[in-house]
Each structure stands twice: as structure tokens, then as C-alpha cells.
Coordinates of C-alpha atoms in Angstrom, one line a residue:
M1 CA 19.5 9.6 -7.8
I2 CA 20.2 7.8 -4.5
P3 CA 20.2 10.2 -1.5
L4 CA 23.5 10.0 0.3
I5 CA 21.8 9.0 3.6
E6 CA 20.5 5.8 2.0
K7 CA 24.1 4.7 1.1
N8 CA 25.4 5.6 4.6
S9 CA 26.2 2.9 7.2
L10 CA 23.4 1.6 9.4
E11 CA 25.0 3.4 12.4
E12 CA 25.1 6.7 10.5
I13 CA 21.5 6.3 9.5
K14 CA 20.5 5.6 13.2
I15 CA 22.3 8.7 14.5
F16 CA 20.6 10.8 11.8
Q17 CA 17.2 9.4 12.7
E18 CA 17.7 10.0 16.4
Q19 CA 18.5 13.7 15.7
K20 CA 15.4 14.0 13.6
L21 CA 13.3 12.2 16.3
A22 CA 14.4 14.7 18.9
E23 CA 13.3 17.5 16.6
L24 CA 9.9 15.9 16.0
L25 CA 9.2 15.3 19.7
H26 CA 9.9 18.9 20.4
Y27 CA 7.7 20.1 17.6
I28 CA 4.7 18.0 18.4
S29 CA 4.9 18.7 22.1
Q30 CA 4.7 22.4 21.3
N31 CA 2.2 22.4 18.4
S32 CA 0.0 19.2 18.4
P33 CA -3.1 19.4 20.6
F34 CA -3.4 15.7 20.5
Y35 CA 0.2 14.9 21.5
K36 CA 0.4 17.7 24.1
R37 CA -2.6 16.2 25.8
L38 CA -1.3 12.7 25.5
F39 CA 2.2 13.5 26.9
A40 CA 0.7 15.5 29.8
G41 CA -1.9 12.8 30.6
Q42 CA 0.7 10.0 30.8
N43 CA 3.4 12.1 32.5
I44 CA 5.9 11.4 29.7
D45 CA 9.3 13.0 30.0
L46 CA 10.4 13.5 26.5
S47 CA 14.0 14.4 27.6
K48 CA 14.5 10.7 28.3
I49 CA 13.7 9.7 24.7
K50 CA 17.1 9.8 23.1
T51 CA 17.5 6.7 20.9
L52 CA 15.3 4.7 18.5
E53 CA 15.0 2.0 21.1
D54 CA 13.5 4.6 23.5
L55 CA 10.5 4.8 21.2
Q56 CA 9.2 1.8 23.1
H57 CA 8.5 4.0 26.1
L58 CA 6.1 6.2 24.1
P59 CA 2.4 5.3 23.4
V60 CA 1.3 4.2 19.9
T61 CA -1.1 6.2 17.8
T62 CA -4.0 4.3 16.2
K63 CA -6.4 4.8 13.3
E64 CA -9.2 5.2 15.9
D65 CA -7.3 8.1 17.5
L66 CA -7.1 9.8 14.1
Q67 CA -10.8 9.2 13.4
E68 CA -11.9 10.5 16.8
Y69 CA -9.5 13.4 17.2
N70 CA -8.8 14.2 13.6
D71 CA -8.5 18.0 14.0
D72 CA -6.4 17.8 17.1
F73 CA -3.5 16.4 15.1
L74 CA -3.1 19.6 13.1
C75 CA 0.0 21.5 14.1
V76 CA -0.4 24.6 12.0
P77 CA -3.2 27.2 11.6
Q78 CA -5.8 26.4 8.9
H79 CA -4.6 29.3 6.6
Q80 CA -1.3 27.4 6.1
I81 CA -3.0 24.4 4.7
I82 CA -2.5 24.3 0.9
D83 CA -4.0 20.9 0.1
Y84 CA -6.6 18.7 1.8
A85 CA -6.3 14.9 1.3
S86 CA -8.2 12.0 2.9
T87 CA -7.7 8.4 3.5
S88 CA -9.6 5.8 1.5
G89 CA -11.5 4.6 4.6
T90 CA -10.9 0.9 3.8
L91 CA -11.1 -0.1 7.5
G92 CA -13.2 2.7 8.9
D93 CA -14.2 6.3 8.5
P94 CA -12.0 8.4 6.2
V95 CA -9.6 10.8 7.9
T96 CA -8.7 14.2 6.5
F97 CA -5.1 15.3 6.2
G98 CA -4.0 18.9 5.6
L99 CA -0.7 19.6 3.8
T100 CA 1.4 22.8 4.0
D101 CA 3.5 24.1 1.1
S102 CA 6.5 22.4 2.8
D103 CA 4.6 19.1 3.1
L104 CA 3.9 19.2 -0.6
D105 CA 7.6 19.7 -1.3
R106 CA 8.3 16.7 0.9
L107 CA 5.7 14.7 -0.9
A108 CA 7.3 15.6 -4.3
Y109 CA 10.8 14.6 -3.0
N110 CA 9.5 11.3 -1.6
E111 CA 7.9 10.3 -5.0
A112 CA 10.9 11.6 -7.0
I113 CA 13.4 9.4 -5.1
S114 CA 10.9 6.5 -5.1
F115 CA 10.3 6.6 -8.9
A116 CA 14.1 7.0 -9.4
C117 CA 14.5 3.8 -7.3
A118 CA 12.4 2.0 -9.9
G119 CA 14.5 3.4 -12.8
I120 CA 12.4 6.4 -14.0
A121 CA 14.6 9.3 -15.1
E122 CA 14.5 12.6 -16.8
G123 CA 13.5 12.2 -20.4
D124 CA 11.0 9.4 -19.6
V125 CA 7.2 9.9 -20.2
V126 CA 4.9 8.3 -17.7
Q127 CA 1.1 7.6 -18.1
L128 CA -0.7 8.2 -14.8
M129 CA -3.6 5.8 -14.7
T130 CA -5.0 6.7 -11.3
T131 CA -7.3 9.5 -10.2
I132 CA -5.8 12.8 -9.1
D133 CA -9.1 14.2 -7.7
R134 CA -11.4 13.2 -4.8
K135 CA -8.8 14.2 -2.2
F136 CA -6.6 11.3 -3.4
M137 CA -3.1 12.1 -2.0
A138 CA -1.3 9.5 -4.1
G139 CA -2.4 10.8 -7.5
L140 CA -1.2 14.3 -6.6
A141 CA 2.0 12.9 -5.1
Y142 CA 2.8 10.9 -8.3
F143 CA 2.3 14.1 -10.4
L144 CA 4.5 16.2 -8.1
G145 CA 7.2 13.6 -7.9
L146 CA 7.4 13.1 -11.7
R147 CA 7.5 16.8 -12.2
K148 CA 10.4 17.1 -9.8
L149 CA 12.2 14.4 -11.8
K150 CA 11.5 16.4 -15.0
V151 CA 9.5 13.6 -16.4
G152 CA 6.6 14.0 -18.8
V153 CA 3.2 13.1 -17.4
I154 CA 0.1 12.0 -19.2
R155 CA -2.9 12.3 -16.8
V156 CA -5.3 9.8 -18.3
G157 CA -6.9 8.7 -15.0
A158 CA -8.3 5.2 -14.2
G159 CA -10.1 2.7 -16.4
I160 CA -11.2 2.8 -20.1
P161 CA -8.7 0.5 -21.9
E162 CA -9.4 2.2 -25.3
L163 CA -8.5 5.6 -24.0
Q164 CA -5.4 4.2 -22.4
W165 CA -4.2 2.6 -25.6
D166 CA -5.0 5.7 -27.7
S167 CA -2.7 7.7 -25.3
I168 CA 0.0 5.0 -25.3
L169 CA 0.1 4.8 -29.1
K170 CA 0.1 8.6 -29.5
Y171 CA 2.4 9.8 -26.7
K172 CA 4.6 6.7 -26.4
P173 CA 5.1 6.7 -22.6
S174 CA 7.8 4.4 -21.2
Y175 CA 6.2 3.7 -17.8
L176 CA 2.6 3.3 -16.5
I177 CA 1.4 3.9 -12.9
T178 CA -1.6 1.6 -12.4
V179 CA -3.3 -1.0 -10.4
P180 CA -1.7 -4.2 -11.7
S181 CA -4.9 -6.2 -12.4
F182 CA -5.8 -3.4 -14.9
L183 CA -2.8 -4.4 -17.0
L184 CA -4.7 -7.7 -17.8
K185 CA -7.5 -5.5 -19.1
L186 CA -5.1 -3.6 -21.3
I187 CA -3.7 -6.9 -22.6
E188 CA -7.2 -8.3 -23.3
Y189 CA -8.2 -5.1 -25.2
A190 CA -4.9 -5.1 -27.2
E191 CA -5.4 -8.7 -28.3
A192 CA -9.0 -8.1 -29.3
H193 CA -8.0 -5.0 -31.4
G194 CA -4.8 -6.1 -33.0
I195 CA -2.5 -4.0 -30.9
D196 CA 1.1 -5.3 -30.8
Y197 CA 1.6 -4.5 -27.1
N198 CA 5.0 -6.1 -26.9
N199 CA 6.3 -3.7 -29.4
S200 CA 4.8 -0.7 -27.7
S201 CA 6.8 2.0 -25.9
I202 CA 6.0 0.6 -22.5
K203 CA 9.1 -0.6 -20.6
G204 CA 7.6 -1.0 -17.1
A205 CA 4.8 -0.3 -14.7
I206 CA 4.8 1.1 -11.1
C207 CA 2.0 -1.0 -9.5
I208 CA -0.1 0.2 -6.6
G209 CA -2.9 -1.2 -4.5
E210 CA -2.3 -4.9 -5.1
P211 CA 0.6 -7.2 -4.3
L212 CA 3.0 -8.4 -7.0
R213 CA 5.2 -10.8 -5.0
N214 CA 5.1 -13.7 -2.5
Q215 CA 6.9 -13.4 0.8
D216 CA 10.1 -14.9 -0.8
F217 CA 9.9 -12.1 -3.4
S218 CA 9.0 -14.6 -6.2
M219 CA 6.3 -13.3 -8.6
N220 CA 2.8 -14.1 -7.5
T221 CA 0.0 -15.4 -9.7
L222 CA -1.1 -11.9 -10.8
S223 CA 2.3 -10.7 -11.8
N224 CA 3.1 -14.0 -13.6
K225 CA -0.1 -13.7 -15.6
I226 CA 0.9 -10.2 -16.7
T227 CA 4.6 -10.8 -17.6
E228 CA 3.9 -14.2 -19.3
K229 CA 2.2 -12.1 -22.0
W230 CA 3.6 -8.6 -21.7
N231 CA 7.4 -8.3 -21.6
I232 CA 7.5 -5.4 -19.2
K233 CA 9.1 -4.8 -15.8
L234 CA 6.8 -4.6 -12.8
F235 CA 7.7 -2.6 -9.7
S236 CA 5.7 -2.8 -6.5
T237 CA 5.2 0.3 -4.3
Y238 CA 3.7 0.5 -0.8
A239 CA 2.5 3.7 0.8
S240 CA -0.4 5.3 2.7
T241 CA -1.9 8.8 3.1
E242 CA -1.0 8.7 6.8
M243 CA 2.8 8.3 6.2
S244 CA 3.1 10.5 3.1
T245 CA 6.0 8.3 2.2
A246 CA 6.5 5.4 -0.2
F247 CA 8.5 2.1 -0.1
T248 CA 9.3 1.3 -3.7
E249 CA 11.2 -1.6 -5.2
C250 CA 14.4 -1.1 -7.1
E251 CA 15.3 -3.3 -10.2
H252 CA 16.3 -6.2 -7.9
G253 CA 12.7 -6.6 -6.5
V254 CA 13.6 -7.6 -2.9
G255 CA 11.3 -5.2 -1.0
G256 CA 10.3 -1.6 -0.9
H257 CA 13.3 0.6 0.1
H258 CA 13.1 2.8 3.2
H259 CA 13.8 6.5 3.0
P260 CA 15.3 7.2 6.5
E261 CA 15.2 11.0 6.0
L262 CA 11.4 10.8 5.8
I263 CA 10.2 8.1 8.2
I264 CA 11.1 5.9 11.2
V265 CA 9.9 2.3 10.9
E266 CA 9.1 -0.3 13.6
V267 CA 7.4 -3.7 13.3
L268 CA 5.4 -4.5 16.5
D269 CA 3.7 -7.5 18.1
E270 CA 0.3 -7.7 19.8
N271 CA 1.8 -6.0 22.9
N272 CA 3.3 -3.1 20.9
R273 CA 6.8 -4.5 21.4
P274 CA 9.3 -4.9 18.5
V275 CA 9.3 -8.3 16.9
K276 CA 12.5 -10.3 16.6
E277 CA 14.5 -9.8 13.4
G278 CA 12.9 -11.7 10.5
E279 CA 9.5 -12.1 12.2
I280 CA 6.2 -10.5 10.9
G281 CA 4.3 -7.9 12.8
E282 CA 2.4 -4.7 12.4
L283 CA 4.1 -1.9 10.5
T284 CA 4.3 1.2 12.7
F285 CA 5.9 4.4 11.7
T286 CA 6.9 7.9 12.9
T287 CA 7.0 10.6 10.2
L288 CA 9.9 13.0 9.9
G289 CA 9.8 16.5 8.3
I290 CA 6.0 16.9 8.2
E291 CA 4.6 20.3 9.3
A292 CA 0.8 19.9 9.3
M293 CA 0.0 16.5 10.7
P294 CA 3.1 14.5 11.9
L295 CA 2.4 11.2 13.5
L296 CA 4.2 9.3 16.3
R297 CA 4.3 5.5 16.3
F298 CA 1.3 5.2 14.1
K299 CA 0.1 1.6 13.7
T300 CA -0.9 1.0 10.1
G301 CA -2.8 -2.3 10.5
D302 CA -0.6 -3.9 7.8
I303 CA 1.3 -7.1 8.7
V304 CA 4.8 -7.1 7.1
Q305 CA 8.3 -8.4 7.5
L306 CA 11.4 -6.2 7.4
H307 CA 14.5 -7.2 5.5
N308 CA 17.9 -5.9 6.5
G309 CA 21.3 -5.9 4.8
P310 CA 22.6 -3.9 1.8
C311 CA 20.9 -4.2 -1.6
A312 CA 22.7 -4.7 -4.9
C313 CA 21.4 -1.3 -6.0
G314 CA 23.8 0.4 -3.5
R315 CA 21.3 1.3 -0.8
N316 CA 21.9 0.1 2.8
T317 CA 18.4 1.0 4.1
L318 CA 16.0 -1.6 5.4
R319 CA 13.3 -3.0 3.0
V320 CA 9.6 -3.7 3.6
G321 CA 8.5 -7.0 2.3
P322 CA 5.1 -7.7 0.6
V323 CA 2.1 -7.0 2.9
V324 CA 1.0 -10.3 4.4
G325 CA -2.4 -8.8 5.1
R326 CA -4.3 -6.4 7.2
K327 CA -4.5 -7.1 10.9
K328 CA -8.2 -6.5 11.0
Q329 CA -8.7 -8.8 8.1
M330 CA -7.0 -11.8 9.6
I331 CA -9.2 -14.9 9.4
K332 CA -9.0 -18.0 11.6
Y333 CA -10.6 -20.8 9.6
K334 CA -10.5 -24.4 10.6
G335 CA -7.3 -23.9 12.6
T336 CA -5.5 -22.0 9.8
T337 CA -4.7 -18.3 9.8
L338 CA -5.6 -16.7 6.5
Y339 CA -5.4 -13.2 4.9
P340 CA -7.4 -12.1 1.9
P341 CA -4.3 -11.5 -0.4
A342 CA -3.5 -15.3 -0.2
M343 CA -7.0 -16.1 -1.3
N344 CA -7.0 -13.5 -4.0
D345 CA -3.8 -15.0 -5.4
V346 CA -5.3 -18.5 -5.6
L347 CA -8.3 -17.1 -7.5
S348 CA -6.1 -15.0 -9.9
G349 CA -4.7 -18.3 -11.3
F350 CA -8.0 -19.1 -13.1
D351 CA -8.7 -17.4 -16.5
N352 CA -12.3 -18.6 -16.3
I353 CA -12.9 -16.3 -13.2
E354 CA -14.0 -12.8 -14.3
N355 CA -14.6 -11.3 -10.8
H356 CA -14.8 -12.4 -7.2
I357 CA -15.5 -11.2 -3.7
I358 CA -14.7 -12.7 -0.3
E359 CA -17.3 -12.5 2.5
I360 CA -16.4 -13.3 6.1
S361 CA -19.1 -13.8 8.7
T362 CA -19.5 -15.4 12.2
N363 CA -21.1 -18.8 12.3
D364 CA -23.3 -20.4 15.0
L365 CA -20.2 -21.6 16.8
G366 CA -18.8 -18.1 17.0
T367 CA -16.0 -18.8 14.6
D368 CA -15.1 -17.3 11.2
E369 CA -16.9 -18.5 8.1
I370 CA -15.7 -17.8 4.5
L371 CA -17.9 -17.5 1.5
I372 CA -16.3 -16.7 -1.9
K373 CA -18.6 -15.6 -4.7
I374 CA -17.2 -15.9 -8.2
A375 CA -18.4 -14.7 -11.6
V376 CA -17.1 -17.1 -14.3
K377 CA -17.3 -17.4 -18.1
N378 CA -18.3 -21.0 -18.0
Q379 CA -20.1 -22.6 -15.0
T380 CA -19.5 -26.3 -14.4
P381 CA -19.4 -28.5 -11.3
E382 CA -16.0 -29.7 -12.4
F383 CA -14.6 -26.2 -12.4
L384 CA -15.9 -25.5 -8.9
Q385 CA -14.2 -28.7 -7.7
E386 CA -11.0 -27.6 -9.4
I387 CA -11.0 -24.4 -7.5
K388 CA -11.7 -26.1 -4.2
D389 CA -8.8 -28.6 -4.8
H390 CA -6.5 -25.7 -5.6
F391 CA -7.4 -24.0 -2.3
R392 CA -6.7 -27.2 -0.4
A393 CA -3.3 -27.6 -2.1
K394 CA -2.3 -24.0 -1.6
L395 CA -3.8 -23.0 1.7
R396 CA -4.7 -26.3 3.3
V397 CA -8.3 -25.4 3.7
T398 CA -11.3 -25.1 1.3
P399 CA -13.8 -22.3 1.9
K400 CA -17.3 -22.3 0.7
I401 CA -17.4 -21.1 -3.0
E402 CA -20.5 -20.3 -5.1
F403 CA -21.2 -18.9 -8.5
A404 CA -22.7 -15.4 -8.8
P405 CA -23.6 -13.2 -11.8
K406 CA -21.0 -10.7 -12.9
E407 CA -23.6 -8.1 -12.9
A408 CA -24.1 -8.6 -9.2
L409 CA -20.4 -8.5 -8.3
N410 CA -19.0 -5.7 -10.5
P411 CA -20.9 -2.9 -8.7
L412 CA -19.5 -4.2 -5.3
V413 CA -15.9 -4.5 -6.5
F414 CA -15.8 -1.4 -8.6
N415 CA -17.6 1.0 -6.2
P416 CA -17.5 4.5 -7.7
M417 CA -16.8 5.9 -4.2
S418 CA -13.7 3.8 -3.8
R419 CA -10.3 4.4 -5.4
K420 CA -9.4 0.8 -5.7
P421 CA -11.2 -2.6 -6.2
I422 CA -13.1 -3.8 -3.1
R423 CA -13.1 -7.6 -2.8
F424 CA -13.2 -8.2 0.9
F425 CA -16.4 -7.8 2.9
D426 CA -16.3 -8.4 6.7
Y427 CA -19.6 -9.2 8.3
R428 CA -18.2 -10.7 11.5
V429 CA -19.9 -10.0 14.8
T430 CA -17.6 -8.0 17.1
V431 CA -17.8 -8.4 20.8

């Protein structure tokens, strides 16, 4: 199930997207209070925006714009809103998104072609191990996409390894949709209760919320720990509520595939200019085909690298590499630029570590200070030194690390108000 547009030439894809861009600009200039005000205030002549390159002449949209003018992005009357979703609020106040009936159809189409990209097909059964309530768009999107693929869905929800295994053994799903670190909990439970997990029905897992790969697409520490024990295929997927679109890996694992019929992608530098090919920058997108709350040049805050060239799966679309980190979470420490995912990956390599958090603050010199708190099974000075040596070898710097009780860290990491584990706490003074 590869949409024809994704097998077209790059020139054909570009022409298609430029036609869709013209339709979007006309639509938001007529229906979006926010963009009508923005275009008028900056005297923008939309008739001059004809190519993808011309996007550079338009202003970007930020998370702060969405937070401050949330309702002004709505392009349809309220009675046309069928579903209300909200962002997780990881880097600020949550934002509400309304979806029309057409938007829900688009969401289902997006997930259907994304899951098909990972090899899920009619006849499969999938265990959904994420919440579908609390205005969580992704959980609903997964269900709608699987339904469109005519795939059976078991809506178990998050957590509770015993319940997950009861369901796996009873209904025999072929795929799981889950946060990848939870797969380690499933393995741990299976080993403790004599479940032969390598002879279960599970063939693969669609993994959300945590990275699986390094920048060269090799498996990172977390995915290696999973697959060294459980012989299943792991697929990474990247998405957000704002884009209502997913970038999912195919079986070749070389980045999340772009769906050009749904979204225009840019990678921008600090001055909102496109980076050179192969360089990292901030993922910025323009949505296509959304009725209720389309977005123009929205800056995600995620630092990524784009990869071009055809894929062995038959798609010619660009691919989004693993997220390097979030722009607001960038840390300058002893002359080295760090992002939390790199530190999480170092810590994932130690079986003795049960949980951890990363705290960033501003020291007396006005520079970034890192404190990592770890809960471990066995506390020894030698183990602490081993971790520090590993940081120095992998990242060239050694942050301050201290032991903390698991009972203190678990409520912080697994906050019931959050949809995913929270391990990064930023206490830096902003000027």
C-alpha cells in the first residue's frame, strides 16, 4: 500500500506540493483569523508565493503563537468540530486542536499508510498499548488507521505487564504499539513468570516517544537491549499533534518516510533559512488537507536531519532521521553541546539503573549545570565511577551524578498527567 505520489519523481512530487500549497494559502487567507491578521499586518502578497522555495518569504509559526492565539487558528465554525485533541505540553502550555470529520478521515489515512510502511496489513492483529483517552490524538489516530487497514485492534492501554501478556497470549497479536522502554518491562515480566516470549505471536513493535536509532541509523542502546533478548522487529515513528502526520520507518530502517500529500517539510537554521543538504536544523512543516487548524511553516522545536534519495522499499520521498534533540533542551556543558537523548542512551546501557532523571540548572557563572539522579539496584562507588567513565568516553564530558531512591524518582518520571515518561527537568534561569 504505497501511495502513487510517494513513488513519483522528486520533480513530480514538487509540482504536486506547489499546487497543494497554493490551495492552502488561499484557504487560510480566507478562513484563519490568525493568518488573515498576519498576512495583512506584514503586507504579504500571496500571489507571489508559487514555489516551495518561495516559502522562505513567509513568516514562521511558533508554539508560542499557538499558545497565545489558540482559538484564532480555527478555520471552521465550532459545530463542525467532531473531536478535540490537545498537545502534551512538554515544552509549555498544552494547545487544543479541533478536528472535523474530514480531518479524522485524513488522520486515518495517514496512520494507515504509515502502518503499511512498517509492514502491517489486513489480517494482522495489533495490541494498542497507549492511551486513547485524555484528548490524546495519537491513540485515536492509531485506532482509526488500523481500522482503515482492516486490522484487528486490542485496546489494552498503557502499563500493567501482566494484563499485556494475558492479552498477547489470548488474542495472539502480531504487532504492538508501545513506548519501547516498556518492552523491557514485558521481557522482565515474561522471564519472571516463565513466558516463552520468543515463541509468542509478536513479530514487531511500532515504537513511539523514544528514539530507537543513532544518527547513522544503527540501533541505539535501548533497541539493542530489547532485540538482544526478544527477536522482534522494531519500527520507529515520529509525529506530533500539530502536524497530524507521521513519519514511520519501513523495513529498511533508514528514517521516517515523508507523505508529500499530507505535509510540506523544511529544516531551518537559527535565522529561519533552510540548512544545506545533510545539515541538521529545526524541523518546520506546513500541513496539507487539514480543514479545522492548518498550520503554515510551523517550527516544531525538534532538531533533525533530512535524508534524500530513493529507498529500497520503492519510495522516492525524503526521510526524517532520528531526532537529535529538542531545540529548547540543548545544553552547553564545558564547551560541548548536548541533548537529553544522548545522555538517556548512555544510561540505558546499565542494567543496574532502574530509573533516572536529568536536571539542568544555571550555575553561579551563568552557564549550564547538569545533575543526573539515578535509582539503582546496587549502590557502590565503583559503579558510580563506571558511569562517569562511560559518559566521558561517549560524550567527552562527565556530568554530576548522584544516587536517589526509586520511590523519589518514579512519581516524577511516571507522572499520571503525562502520556509519556518525563526524564528531563529544566530549571535554567532565562533572561
